[in-house]
Short mmCIF file of N, CA and C in Angstrom, two decimals:
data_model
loop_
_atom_site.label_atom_id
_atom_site.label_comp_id
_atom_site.label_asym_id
_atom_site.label_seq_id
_atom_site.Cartn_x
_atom_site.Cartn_y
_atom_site.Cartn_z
N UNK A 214 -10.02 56.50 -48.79
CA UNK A 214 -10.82 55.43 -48.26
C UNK A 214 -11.57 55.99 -47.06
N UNK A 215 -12.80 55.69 -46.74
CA UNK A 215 -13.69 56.20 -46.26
C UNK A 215 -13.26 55.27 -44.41
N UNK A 216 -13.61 56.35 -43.38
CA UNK A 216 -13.23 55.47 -42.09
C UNK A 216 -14.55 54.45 -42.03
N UNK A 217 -15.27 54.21 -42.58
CA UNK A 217 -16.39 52.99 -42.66
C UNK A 217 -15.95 51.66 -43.18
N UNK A 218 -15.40 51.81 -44.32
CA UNK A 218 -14.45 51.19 -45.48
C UNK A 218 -13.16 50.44 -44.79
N UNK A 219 -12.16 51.38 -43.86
CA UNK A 219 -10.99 51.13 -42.98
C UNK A 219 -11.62 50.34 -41.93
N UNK A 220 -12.70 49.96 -41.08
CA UNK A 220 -12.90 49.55 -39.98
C UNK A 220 -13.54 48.37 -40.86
N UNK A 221 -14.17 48.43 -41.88
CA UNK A 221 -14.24 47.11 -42.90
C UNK A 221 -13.29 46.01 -43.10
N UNK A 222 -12.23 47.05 -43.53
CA UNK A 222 -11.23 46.36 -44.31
C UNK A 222 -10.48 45.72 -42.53
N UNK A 223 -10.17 46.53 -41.61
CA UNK A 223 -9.32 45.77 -40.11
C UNK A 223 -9.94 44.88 -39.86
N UNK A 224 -11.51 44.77 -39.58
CA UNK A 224 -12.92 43.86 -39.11
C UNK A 224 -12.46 42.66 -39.90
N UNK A 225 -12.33 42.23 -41.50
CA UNK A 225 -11.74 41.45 -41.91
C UNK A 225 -10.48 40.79 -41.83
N UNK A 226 -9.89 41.98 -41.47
CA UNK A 226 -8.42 40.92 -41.20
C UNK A 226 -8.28 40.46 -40.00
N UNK A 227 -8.14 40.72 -39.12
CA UNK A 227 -8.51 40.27 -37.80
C UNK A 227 -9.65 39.41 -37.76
N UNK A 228 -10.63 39.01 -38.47
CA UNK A 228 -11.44 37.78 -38.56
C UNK A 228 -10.79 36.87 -39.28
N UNK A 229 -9.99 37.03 -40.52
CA UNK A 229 -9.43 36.17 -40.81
C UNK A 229 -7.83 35.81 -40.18
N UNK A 230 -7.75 36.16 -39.74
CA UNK A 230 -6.52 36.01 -39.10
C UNK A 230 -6.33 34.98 -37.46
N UNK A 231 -7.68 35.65 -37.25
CA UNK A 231 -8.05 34.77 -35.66
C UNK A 231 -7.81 33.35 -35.56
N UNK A 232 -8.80 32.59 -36.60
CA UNK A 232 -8.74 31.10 -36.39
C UNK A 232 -7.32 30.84 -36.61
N UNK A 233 -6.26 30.91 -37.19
CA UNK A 233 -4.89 30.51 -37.19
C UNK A 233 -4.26 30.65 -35.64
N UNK A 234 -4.83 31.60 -35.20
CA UNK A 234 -4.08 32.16 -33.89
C UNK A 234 -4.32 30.74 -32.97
N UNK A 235 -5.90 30.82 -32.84
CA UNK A 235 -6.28 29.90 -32.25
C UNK A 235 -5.96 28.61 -32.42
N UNK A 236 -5.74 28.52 -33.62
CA UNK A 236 -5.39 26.95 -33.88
C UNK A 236 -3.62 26.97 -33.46
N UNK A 237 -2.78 27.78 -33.36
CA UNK A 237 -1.82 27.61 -32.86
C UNK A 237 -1.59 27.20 -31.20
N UNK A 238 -2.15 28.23 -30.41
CA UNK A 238 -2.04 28.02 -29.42
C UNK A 238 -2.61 27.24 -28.56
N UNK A 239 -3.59 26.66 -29.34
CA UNK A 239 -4.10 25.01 -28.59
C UNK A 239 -3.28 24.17 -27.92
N UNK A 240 -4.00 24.32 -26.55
CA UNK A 240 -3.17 23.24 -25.93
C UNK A 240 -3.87 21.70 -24.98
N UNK A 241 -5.00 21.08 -26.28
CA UNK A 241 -5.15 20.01 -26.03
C UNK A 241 -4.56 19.00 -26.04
N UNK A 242 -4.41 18.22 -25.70
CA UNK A 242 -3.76 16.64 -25.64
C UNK A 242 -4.05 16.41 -27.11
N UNK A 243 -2.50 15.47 -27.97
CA UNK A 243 -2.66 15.09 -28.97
C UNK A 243 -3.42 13.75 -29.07
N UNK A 244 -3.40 13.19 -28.39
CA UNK A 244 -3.71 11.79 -28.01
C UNK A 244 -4.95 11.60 -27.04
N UNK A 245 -6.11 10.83 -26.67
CA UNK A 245 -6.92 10.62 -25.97
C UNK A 245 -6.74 9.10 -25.97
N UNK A 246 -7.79 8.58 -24.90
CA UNK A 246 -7.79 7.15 -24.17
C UNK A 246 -9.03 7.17 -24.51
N UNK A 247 -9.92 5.84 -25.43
CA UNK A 247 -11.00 6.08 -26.04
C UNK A 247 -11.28 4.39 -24.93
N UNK A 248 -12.65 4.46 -23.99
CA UNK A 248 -13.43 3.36 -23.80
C UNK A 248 -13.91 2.62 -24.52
N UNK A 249 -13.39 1.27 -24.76
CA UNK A 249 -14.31 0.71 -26.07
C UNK A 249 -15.18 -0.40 -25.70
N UNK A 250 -15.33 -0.64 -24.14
CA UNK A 250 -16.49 -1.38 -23.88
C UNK A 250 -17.25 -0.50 -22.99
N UNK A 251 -18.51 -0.97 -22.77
CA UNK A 251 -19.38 0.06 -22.10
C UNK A 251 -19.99 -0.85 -20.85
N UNK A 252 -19.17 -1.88 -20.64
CA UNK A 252 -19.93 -2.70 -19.68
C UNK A 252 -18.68 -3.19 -18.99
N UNK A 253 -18.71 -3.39 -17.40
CA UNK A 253 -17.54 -4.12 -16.66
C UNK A 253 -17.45 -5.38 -17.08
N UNK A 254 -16.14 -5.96 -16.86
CA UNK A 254 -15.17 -6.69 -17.98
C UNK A 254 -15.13 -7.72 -16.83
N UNK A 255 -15.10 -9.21 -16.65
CA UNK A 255 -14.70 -9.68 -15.22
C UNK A 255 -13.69 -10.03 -14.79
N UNK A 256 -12.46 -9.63 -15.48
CA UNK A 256 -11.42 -9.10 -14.97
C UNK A 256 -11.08 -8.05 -14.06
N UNK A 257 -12.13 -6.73 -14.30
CA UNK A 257 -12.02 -5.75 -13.60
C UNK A 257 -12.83 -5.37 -12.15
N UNK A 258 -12.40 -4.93 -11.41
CA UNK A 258 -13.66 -4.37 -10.48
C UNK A 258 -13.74 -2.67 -10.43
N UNK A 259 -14.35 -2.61 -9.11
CA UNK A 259 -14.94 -1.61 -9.03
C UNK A 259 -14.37 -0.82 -7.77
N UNK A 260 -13.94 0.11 -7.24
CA UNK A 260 -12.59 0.49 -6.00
C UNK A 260 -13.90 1.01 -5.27
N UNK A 261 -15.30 1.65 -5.51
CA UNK A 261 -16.31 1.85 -4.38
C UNK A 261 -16.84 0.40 -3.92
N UNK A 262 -16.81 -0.59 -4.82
CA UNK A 262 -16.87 -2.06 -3.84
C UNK A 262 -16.18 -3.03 -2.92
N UNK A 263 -14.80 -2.49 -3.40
CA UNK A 263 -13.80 -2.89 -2.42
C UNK A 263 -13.47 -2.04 -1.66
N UNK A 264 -13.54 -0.48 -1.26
CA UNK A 264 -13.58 0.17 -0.21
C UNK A 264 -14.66 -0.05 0.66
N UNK A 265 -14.11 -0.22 2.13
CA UNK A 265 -15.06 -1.16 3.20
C UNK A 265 -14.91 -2.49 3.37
N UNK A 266 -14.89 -2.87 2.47
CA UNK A 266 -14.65 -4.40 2.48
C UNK A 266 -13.53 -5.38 3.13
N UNK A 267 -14.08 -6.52 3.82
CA UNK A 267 -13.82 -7.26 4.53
C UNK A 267 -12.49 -8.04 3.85
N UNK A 268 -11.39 -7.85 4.20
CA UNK A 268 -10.44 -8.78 3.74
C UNK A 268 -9.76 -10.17 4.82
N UNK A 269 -9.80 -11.67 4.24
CA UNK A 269 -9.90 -12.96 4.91
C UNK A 269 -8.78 -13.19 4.56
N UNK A 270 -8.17 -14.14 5.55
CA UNK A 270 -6.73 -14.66 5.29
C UNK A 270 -7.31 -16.28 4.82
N UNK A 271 -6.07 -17.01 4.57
CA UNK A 271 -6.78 -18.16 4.00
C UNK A 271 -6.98 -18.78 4.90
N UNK A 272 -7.38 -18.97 6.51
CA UNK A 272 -8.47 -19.81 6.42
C UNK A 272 -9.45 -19.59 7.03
N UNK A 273 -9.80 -18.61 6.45
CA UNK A 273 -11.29 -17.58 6.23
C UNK A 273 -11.43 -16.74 7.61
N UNK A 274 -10.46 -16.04 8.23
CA UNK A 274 -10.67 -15.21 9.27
C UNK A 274 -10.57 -14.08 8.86
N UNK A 275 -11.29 -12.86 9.13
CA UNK A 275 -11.49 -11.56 9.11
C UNK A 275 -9.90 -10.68 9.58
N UNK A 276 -9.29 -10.30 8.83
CA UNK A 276 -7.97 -9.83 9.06
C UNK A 276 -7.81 -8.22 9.07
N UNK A 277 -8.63 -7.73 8.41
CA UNK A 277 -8.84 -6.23 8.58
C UNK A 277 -9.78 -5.64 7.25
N UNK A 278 -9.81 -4.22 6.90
CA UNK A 278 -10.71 -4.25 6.03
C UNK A 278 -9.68 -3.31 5.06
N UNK A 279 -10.54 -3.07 4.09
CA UNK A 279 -10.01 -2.07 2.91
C UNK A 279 -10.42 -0.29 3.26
N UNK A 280 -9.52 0.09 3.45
CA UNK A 280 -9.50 1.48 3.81
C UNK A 280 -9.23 2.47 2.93
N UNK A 281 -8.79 2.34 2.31
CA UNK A 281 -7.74 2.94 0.93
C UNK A 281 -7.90 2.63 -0.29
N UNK A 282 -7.41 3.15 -1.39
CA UNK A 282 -6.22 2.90 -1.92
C UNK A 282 -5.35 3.89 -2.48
N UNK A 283 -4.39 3.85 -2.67
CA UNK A 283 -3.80 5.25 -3.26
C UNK A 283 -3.06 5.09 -4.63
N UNK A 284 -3.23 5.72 -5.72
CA UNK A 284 -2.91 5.87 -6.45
C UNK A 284 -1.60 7.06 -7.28
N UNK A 285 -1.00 6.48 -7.65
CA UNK A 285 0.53 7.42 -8.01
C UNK A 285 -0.06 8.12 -9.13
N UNK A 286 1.02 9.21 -9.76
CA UNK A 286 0.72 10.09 -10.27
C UNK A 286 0.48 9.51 -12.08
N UNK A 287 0.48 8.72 -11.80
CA UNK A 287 -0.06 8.09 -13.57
C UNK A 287 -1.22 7.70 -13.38
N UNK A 288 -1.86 7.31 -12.44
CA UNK A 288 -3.53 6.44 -12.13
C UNK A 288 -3.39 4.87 -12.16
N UNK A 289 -1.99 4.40 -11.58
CA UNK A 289 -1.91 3.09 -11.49
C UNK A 289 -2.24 3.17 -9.50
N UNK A 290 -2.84 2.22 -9.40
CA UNK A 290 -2.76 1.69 -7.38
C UNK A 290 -1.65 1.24 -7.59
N UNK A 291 -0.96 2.06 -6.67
CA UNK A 291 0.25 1.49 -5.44
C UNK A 291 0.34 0.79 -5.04
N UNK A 292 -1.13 1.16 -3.56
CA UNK A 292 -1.14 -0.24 -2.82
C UNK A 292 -2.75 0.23 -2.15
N UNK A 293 -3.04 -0.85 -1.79
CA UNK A 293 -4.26 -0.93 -1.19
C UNK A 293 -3.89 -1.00 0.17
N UNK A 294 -4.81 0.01 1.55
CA UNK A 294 -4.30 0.47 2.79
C UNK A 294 -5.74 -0.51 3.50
N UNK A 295 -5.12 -1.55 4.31
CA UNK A 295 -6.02 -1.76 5.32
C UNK A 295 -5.91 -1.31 6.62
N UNK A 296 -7.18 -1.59 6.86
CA UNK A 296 -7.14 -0.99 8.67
C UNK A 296 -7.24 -2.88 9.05
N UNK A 297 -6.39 -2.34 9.85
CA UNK A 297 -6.18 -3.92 11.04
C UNK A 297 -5.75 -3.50 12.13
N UNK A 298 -6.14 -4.47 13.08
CA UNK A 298 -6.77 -4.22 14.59
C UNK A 298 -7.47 -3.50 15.25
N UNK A 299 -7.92 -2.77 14.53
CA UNK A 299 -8.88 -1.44 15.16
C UNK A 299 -10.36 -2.49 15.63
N UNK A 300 -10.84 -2.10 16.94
CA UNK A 300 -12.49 -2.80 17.38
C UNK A 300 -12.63 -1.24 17.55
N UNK A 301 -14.24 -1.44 16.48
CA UNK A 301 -15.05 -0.26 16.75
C UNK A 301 -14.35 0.89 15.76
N UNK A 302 -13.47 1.12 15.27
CA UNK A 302 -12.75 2.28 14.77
C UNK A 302 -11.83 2.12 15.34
N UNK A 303 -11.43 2.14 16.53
CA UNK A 303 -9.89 2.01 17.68
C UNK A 303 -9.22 1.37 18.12
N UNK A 304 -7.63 1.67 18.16
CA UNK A 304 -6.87 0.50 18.43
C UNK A 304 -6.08 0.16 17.41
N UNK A 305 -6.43 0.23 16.20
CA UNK A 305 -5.88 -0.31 14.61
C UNK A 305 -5.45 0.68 14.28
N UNK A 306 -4.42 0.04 13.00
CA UNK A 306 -3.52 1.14 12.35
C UNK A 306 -3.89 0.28 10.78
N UNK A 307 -2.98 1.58 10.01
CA UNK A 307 -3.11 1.48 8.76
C UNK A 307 -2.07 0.91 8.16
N UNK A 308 -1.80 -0.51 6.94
CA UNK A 308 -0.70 -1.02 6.07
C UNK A 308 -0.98 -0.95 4.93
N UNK A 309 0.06 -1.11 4.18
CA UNK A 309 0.31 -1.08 2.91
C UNK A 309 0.13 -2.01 2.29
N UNK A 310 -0.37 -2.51 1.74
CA UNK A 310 -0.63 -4.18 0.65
C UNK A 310 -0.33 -4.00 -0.87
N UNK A 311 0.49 -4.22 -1.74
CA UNK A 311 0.04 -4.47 -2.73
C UNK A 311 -0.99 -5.22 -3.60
N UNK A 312 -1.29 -4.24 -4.42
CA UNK A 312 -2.60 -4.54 -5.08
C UNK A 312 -2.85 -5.89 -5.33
N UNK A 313 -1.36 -6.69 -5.70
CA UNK A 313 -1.29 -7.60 -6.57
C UNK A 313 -1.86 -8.82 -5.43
N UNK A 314 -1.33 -8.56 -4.41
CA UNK A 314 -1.30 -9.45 -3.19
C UNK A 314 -2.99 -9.95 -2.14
N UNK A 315 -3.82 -8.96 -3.23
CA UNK A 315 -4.82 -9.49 -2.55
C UNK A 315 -5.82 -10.59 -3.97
N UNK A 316 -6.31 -11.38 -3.60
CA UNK A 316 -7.22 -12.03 -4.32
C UNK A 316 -8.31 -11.61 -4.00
N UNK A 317 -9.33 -12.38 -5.16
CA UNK A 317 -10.48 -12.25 -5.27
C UNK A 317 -11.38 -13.97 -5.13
N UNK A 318 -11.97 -13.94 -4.44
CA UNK A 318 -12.27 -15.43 -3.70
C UNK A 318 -13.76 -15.75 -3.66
N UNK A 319 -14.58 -16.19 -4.82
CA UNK A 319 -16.18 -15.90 -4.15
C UNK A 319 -16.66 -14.64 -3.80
N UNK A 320 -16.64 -13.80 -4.29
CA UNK A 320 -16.67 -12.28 -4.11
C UNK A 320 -16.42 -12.02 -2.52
N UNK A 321 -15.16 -12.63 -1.97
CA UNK A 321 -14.82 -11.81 -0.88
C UNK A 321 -13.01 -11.68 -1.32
N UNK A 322 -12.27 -10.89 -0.69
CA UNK A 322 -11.04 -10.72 -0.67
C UNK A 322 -10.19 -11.17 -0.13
N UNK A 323 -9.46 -11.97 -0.43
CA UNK A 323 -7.75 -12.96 0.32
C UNK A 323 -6.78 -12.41 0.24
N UNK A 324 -6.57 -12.67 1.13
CA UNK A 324 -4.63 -12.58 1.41
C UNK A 324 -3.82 -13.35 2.18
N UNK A 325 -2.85 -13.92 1.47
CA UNK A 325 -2.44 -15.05 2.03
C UNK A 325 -1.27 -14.19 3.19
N UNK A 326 -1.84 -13.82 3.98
CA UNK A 326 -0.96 -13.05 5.32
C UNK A 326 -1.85 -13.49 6.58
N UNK A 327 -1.25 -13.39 7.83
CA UNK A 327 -2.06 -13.58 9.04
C UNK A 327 -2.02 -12.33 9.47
N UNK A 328 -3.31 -12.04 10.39
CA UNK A 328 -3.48 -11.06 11.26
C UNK A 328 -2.51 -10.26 11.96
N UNK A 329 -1.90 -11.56 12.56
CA UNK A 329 -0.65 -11.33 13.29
C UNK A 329 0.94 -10.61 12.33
N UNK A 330 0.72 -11.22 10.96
CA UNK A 330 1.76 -10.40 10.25
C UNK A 330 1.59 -9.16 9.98
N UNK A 331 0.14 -9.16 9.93
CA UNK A 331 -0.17 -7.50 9.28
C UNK A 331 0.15 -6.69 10.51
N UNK A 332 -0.42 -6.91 12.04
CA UNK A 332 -0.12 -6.19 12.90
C UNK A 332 1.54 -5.93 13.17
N UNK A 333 2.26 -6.71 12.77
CA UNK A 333 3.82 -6.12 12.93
C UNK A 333 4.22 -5.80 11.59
N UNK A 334 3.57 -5.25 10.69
CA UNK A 334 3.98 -4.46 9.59
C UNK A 334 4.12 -3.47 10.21
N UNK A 335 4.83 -2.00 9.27
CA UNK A 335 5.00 -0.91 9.88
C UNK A 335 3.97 -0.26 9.71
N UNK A 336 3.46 0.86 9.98
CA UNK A 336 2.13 1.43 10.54
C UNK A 336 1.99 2.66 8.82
N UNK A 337 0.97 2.74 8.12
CA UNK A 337 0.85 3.41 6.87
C UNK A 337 0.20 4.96 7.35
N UNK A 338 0.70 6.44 6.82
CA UNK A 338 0.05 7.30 7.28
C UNK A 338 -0.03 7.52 5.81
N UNK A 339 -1.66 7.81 5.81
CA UNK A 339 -2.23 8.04 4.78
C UNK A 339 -2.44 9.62 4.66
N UNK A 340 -1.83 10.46 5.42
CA UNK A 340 -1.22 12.13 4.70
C UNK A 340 -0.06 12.03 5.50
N UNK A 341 0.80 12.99 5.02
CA UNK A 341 2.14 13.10 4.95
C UNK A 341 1.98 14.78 5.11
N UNK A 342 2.39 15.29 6.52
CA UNK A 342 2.29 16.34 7.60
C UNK A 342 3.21 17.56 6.37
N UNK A 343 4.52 16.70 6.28
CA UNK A 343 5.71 17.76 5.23
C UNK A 343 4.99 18.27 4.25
N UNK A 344 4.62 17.43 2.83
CA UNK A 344 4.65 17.62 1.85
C UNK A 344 2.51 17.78 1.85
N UNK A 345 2.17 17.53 2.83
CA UNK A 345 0.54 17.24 2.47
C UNK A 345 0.52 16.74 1.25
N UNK A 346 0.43 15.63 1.20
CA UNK A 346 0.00 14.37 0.66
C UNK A 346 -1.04 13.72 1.08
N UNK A 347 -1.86 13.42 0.04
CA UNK A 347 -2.85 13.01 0.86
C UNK A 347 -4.12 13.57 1.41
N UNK A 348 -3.75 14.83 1.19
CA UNK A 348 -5.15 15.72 1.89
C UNK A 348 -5.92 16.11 0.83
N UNK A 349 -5.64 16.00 -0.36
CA UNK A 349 -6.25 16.60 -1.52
C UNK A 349 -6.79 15.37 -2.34
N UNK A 350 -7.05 15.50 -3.88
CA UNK A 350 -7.47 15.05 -4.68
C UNK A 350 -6.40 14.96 -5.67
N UNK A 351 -5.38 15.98 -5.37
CA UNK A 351 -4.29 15.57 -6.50
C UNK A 351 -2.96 15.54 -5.90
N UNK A 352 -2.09 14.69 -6.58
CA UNK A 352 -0.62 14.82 -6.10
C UNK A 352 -0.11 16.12 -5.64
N UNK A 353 1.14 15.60 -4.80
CA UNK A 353 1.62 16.97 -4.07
C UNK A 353 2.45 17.74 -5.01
N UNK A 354 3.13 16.75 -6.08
CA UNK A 354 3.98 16.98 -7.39
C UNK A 354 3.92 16.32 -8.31
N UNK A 355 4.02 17.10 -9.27
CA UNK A 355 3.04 16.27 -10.99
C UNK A 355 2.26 15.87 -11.03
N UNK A 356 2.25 15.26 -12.93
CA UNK A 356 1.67 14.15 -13.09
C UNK A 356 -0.29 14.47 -13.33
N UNK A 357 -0.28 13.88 -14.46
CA UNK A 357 -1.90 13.83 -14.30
C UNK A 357 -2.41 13.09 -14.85
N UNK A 358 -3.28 12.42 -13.33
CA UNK A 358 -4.15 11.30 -13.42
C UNK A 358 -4.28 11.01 -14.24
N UNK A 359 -3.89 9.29 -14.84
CA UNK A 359 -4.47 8.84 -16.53
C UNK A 359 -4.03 8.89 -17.56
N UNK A 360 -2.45 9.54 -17.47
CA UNK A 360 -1.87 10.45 -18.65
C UNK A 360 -0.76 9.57 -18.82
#
């Protein structure tokens, strides 16, 4: 057999042989999350419209705003972090709210809490010095977003 013939005959097997390889060692997700509406739902919102935003206790006073939110390592919110008492930026600290706990009111945001409760909540640090949490875009351990 001619060495033209031999680099023929390897050139083929190794072409046919490749796509199996490849198809073994794939390591896409078996499963995907398919969107099946293409338009917001009015159930849902939007987390760049409620970041900033003014949150009212019920009877309609300005209690602090939306600062946050943080999300655990599946892509569910935790909790939504307001800033309360801060004038100007200063002075205020950061709490913890659950998501569930705020309403939606005439397109502004409720919570049936007073000012005064939120300020003797305990104080929320939104990174965590030990583990840096918080400083990134992804958890400090596991988990991926959505999964």
């Amino acid at each position: 057999m001619s060495k033209a013939t031999m680099t023929a005959v390897f050139a083929a097997i190794v072409a046919a042989a490749a796509p199996g390889a490849f198809a073994q060692t794939s390591t896409m997700p078996a499963t995907h999350t398919v969107v099946t509406n293409h338009i917001i739902q009015s159930d849902e919102f939007r987390a760049s419209k409620m970041l900033g935003s003014a949150v009212y206790d019920l009877q309609n006073r300005d209690i602090g705003k939306v600062s946050d939110l943080v999300l655990n390592k599946d892509g569910a919110v935790d909790a939504a972090v307001l800033d309360v008492g801060s004038f100007l930026g200063m002075g205020g600290k950061y709490v913890a709210i659950p998501l569930s706990d705020i309403k939606t009111n005439n397109n502004r945001l409720t919570l049936d809490r007073t000012k005064e409760q939120l300020q003797q909540m305990a104080a929320y640090q939104l990174e965590n010095p030990d583990t840096g949490a918080g400083s990134t875009t992804s958890p400090a351990t596991g988990g991926h977003l959505g999964r």
